[in-house]
Amino acid sequence: MTEIPSAARRGITHSIHGHDRADDYHWLKTQGKQDAEVLGYLTAENAHLAAVMEPHRALQEEIYRELLSHVQEQDDQPPVPQGEWAYFMRTEEGQAHAIYLRRQRETGQEEVLLDLNTLKVDEGLDNVWVYATSASPDGRYWAYLLDTTGQEIMELRVLDTQTGKLAETPLKETGAWTLLWNATGTQLFYSTDDATQRTNRLWRHTLGQPQDKDELLYQEDDATFQAVAFLAENGETVLLGSLANMAQEWHALDARDGHSTPQLIVPRQRGTEVSRLTDGGDHWLLLTNAGGASEFKLMRLPKRAGATLADAVEVLPYDENRHLTGFHLFKNHLLLSGREGGFTRLWVLPRTAEGYGAAQRVEFPEASYTVRIGANREYDVSTARILYTSLTQPMQHLDLDLNTLHTTLVKDTPVPNYDAAKYVAEQVWATAEDGEKIPVSLVRRQDTLLPAPTLLYGYGSYGASMEPAFAMSRLPLLDRGWVWAIAHIRGGSELGRRWYDAGRLKHKMNTFTDFIAAGEHLKAAGISTELVAMGRSAGGLLMGGVVNLRPNLWKAAFVGVPFVDVLSTMLDDSIPLTTGEYDEWGNPNELEAYATMREYSPYDNLQEAKYPHLFVSTGLNDPRVAYWEPAKYVARLRTLQQPGSGTLTLKTNMGAGHFASSGRYDALNETAEEYAFALAALQDKF
């Protein structure tokens, strides 16, 4: 066993609102990730983790082999039609990364567009991520956004499919989420970020033209908004959105005119959201909460000069029990997504010359499931690709007949050595401190005797819902007699927008107490013996919060890429994400918001206690939650653990960012390491 690392203590005091906040490890941030002392500390923590796990490497290898046994290594994703071609990804046995291909729809001829395995070797890269791809309308060019460091700073490359070579010099330092072509395939739209990695500019690039000659179409100067561009489903309109958590602004330009300029459609208004908008021909189709529609309503806005949201009319009656989340427009149908009763739903509305018909819900056989709209790149079709899964059903790619609402199986994701009949899923309800009922989804083997060890997973932020969906990666624990539980806590949107609003800003503490209530219920109901908690990113904040509040409830916790130094981050508007997230957490420059964050910030609420086993992880290049947050957290926690506390480890992935390793085998091994830690923790074998 190596010596337990100890970071130097260099006390400083942060003062604001008349409050002093001691911080002994601020230097881990200020000295930076290239600093020798910082790297030395992170390396020492990695060495400590290696020593802790050394006796359990055989178990890790066993779990890795089990995980691998459930992977169909040679597999194709279902092709997505677009024009003369259908585009898809393939994985090859023994290859860590995907291969991007297309198939000629008439002849079946295949072409390789990008082999990430070859690219990684040829360019000597540690990791490779592709964030977006886009084929030109005629299929001549294929563009993609490539990240090689995990810092989410992209390079935009364009492949000329006729020559098999790049069509031009790659565009540098582009944003991660905007990539689309104009209607003629001669121009690309992309974004760039400011110094805080806030996407603030949208550009039009003419193929073959130097990047410094590109046209700036839109610039967002409000630090709480980000800019993004989409292509409307009809291919005729580029939609430019300026998005904040509680407000959006929309512009449009003609995708057929290489010189068109953005025209304002919906101006921003704090508290009034237009979360989705597209071109409906003679009208704009949109989802909005305007007029007190907290769960959002579907409306059409006439395309006439001076039209405002006040001129929009409902497409279907507003229902407070139906939370609308998105849609995809086809020539003759609208496919609408949302939530009812805590679960995802789809509805189809026919389109006629007079407008939109009545909504019909798409039905599925299981009571608990997750369904969403898949990749659809053709407009004048009568089928839509959708994705369906449940806790026991691996992902199914289905084609939905928009006229009959019947589904046809396109592909059932293969999971070798898996028999769904051996597993059972159910839902239970925990009671929160304020009496609110918290849904908890469970999955286990049929032959697992209860109570059993339980991994309780949670997130609870940004309105993101943790769906009851299948995950092959759970099988090694389920097959060892564990229960996997998902706590659908406030801060997500499982029960609609009210569920989200009840877990953000001044109500954030509900997120933590809901998760604790879920854990207590699982024990009291005879479902769980020992509890292991898991969460990542904002879910890592959740972990830090619940470990502080109830350290004795958990046998272990996995605190992944955790947002644990809330005050330091939200008081620093020079780092990524801060200003754009004031609507989520609050602005701590304001006294009330500061007081709320101070109440739950995990780093600031650490105290002497007997803590459970903790596996904390981070990526050195993470732009979302910087390495110094978990590093400071672990360094401080080491000084506060009372005798009898569990083992504390910090893992830093030195070549990746927020999303860990890009290779699938590396990712499996990282999962296996965490499970080996959990199994060892259950028996206190450290």
PDB file of C-alpha atoms in Angstrom, residues 85 218 229 252 256 315 400 414 559 614:
ATOM      1  CA  TRP A  85     -27.543   7.046 -49.211  1.00  0.00           C
ATOM      2  CA  TYR A 218     -24.849  36.139 -35.154  1.00  0.00           C
ATOM      3  CA  ALA A 229     -28.194  26.750 -35.126  1.00  0.00           C
ATOM      4  CA  ALA A 252     -34.295  32.370 -39.140  1.00  0.00           C
ATOM      5  CA  ARG A 256     -31.373  28.306 -50.130  1.00  0.00           C
ATOM      6  CA  VAL A 315     -52.467  23.312 -32.096  1.00  0.00           C
ATOM      7  CA  LEU A 400     -43.371   4.029 -36.736  1.00  0.00           C
ATOM      8  CA  PRO A 414     -28.020  -7.577 -29.501  1.00  0.00           C
ATOM      9  CA  VAL A 559     -18.681  10.627  -6.853  1.00  0.00           C
ATOM     10  CA  LEU A 614     -15.634   6.893  -1.636  1.00  0.00           C
TER      11      LEU A 614
END
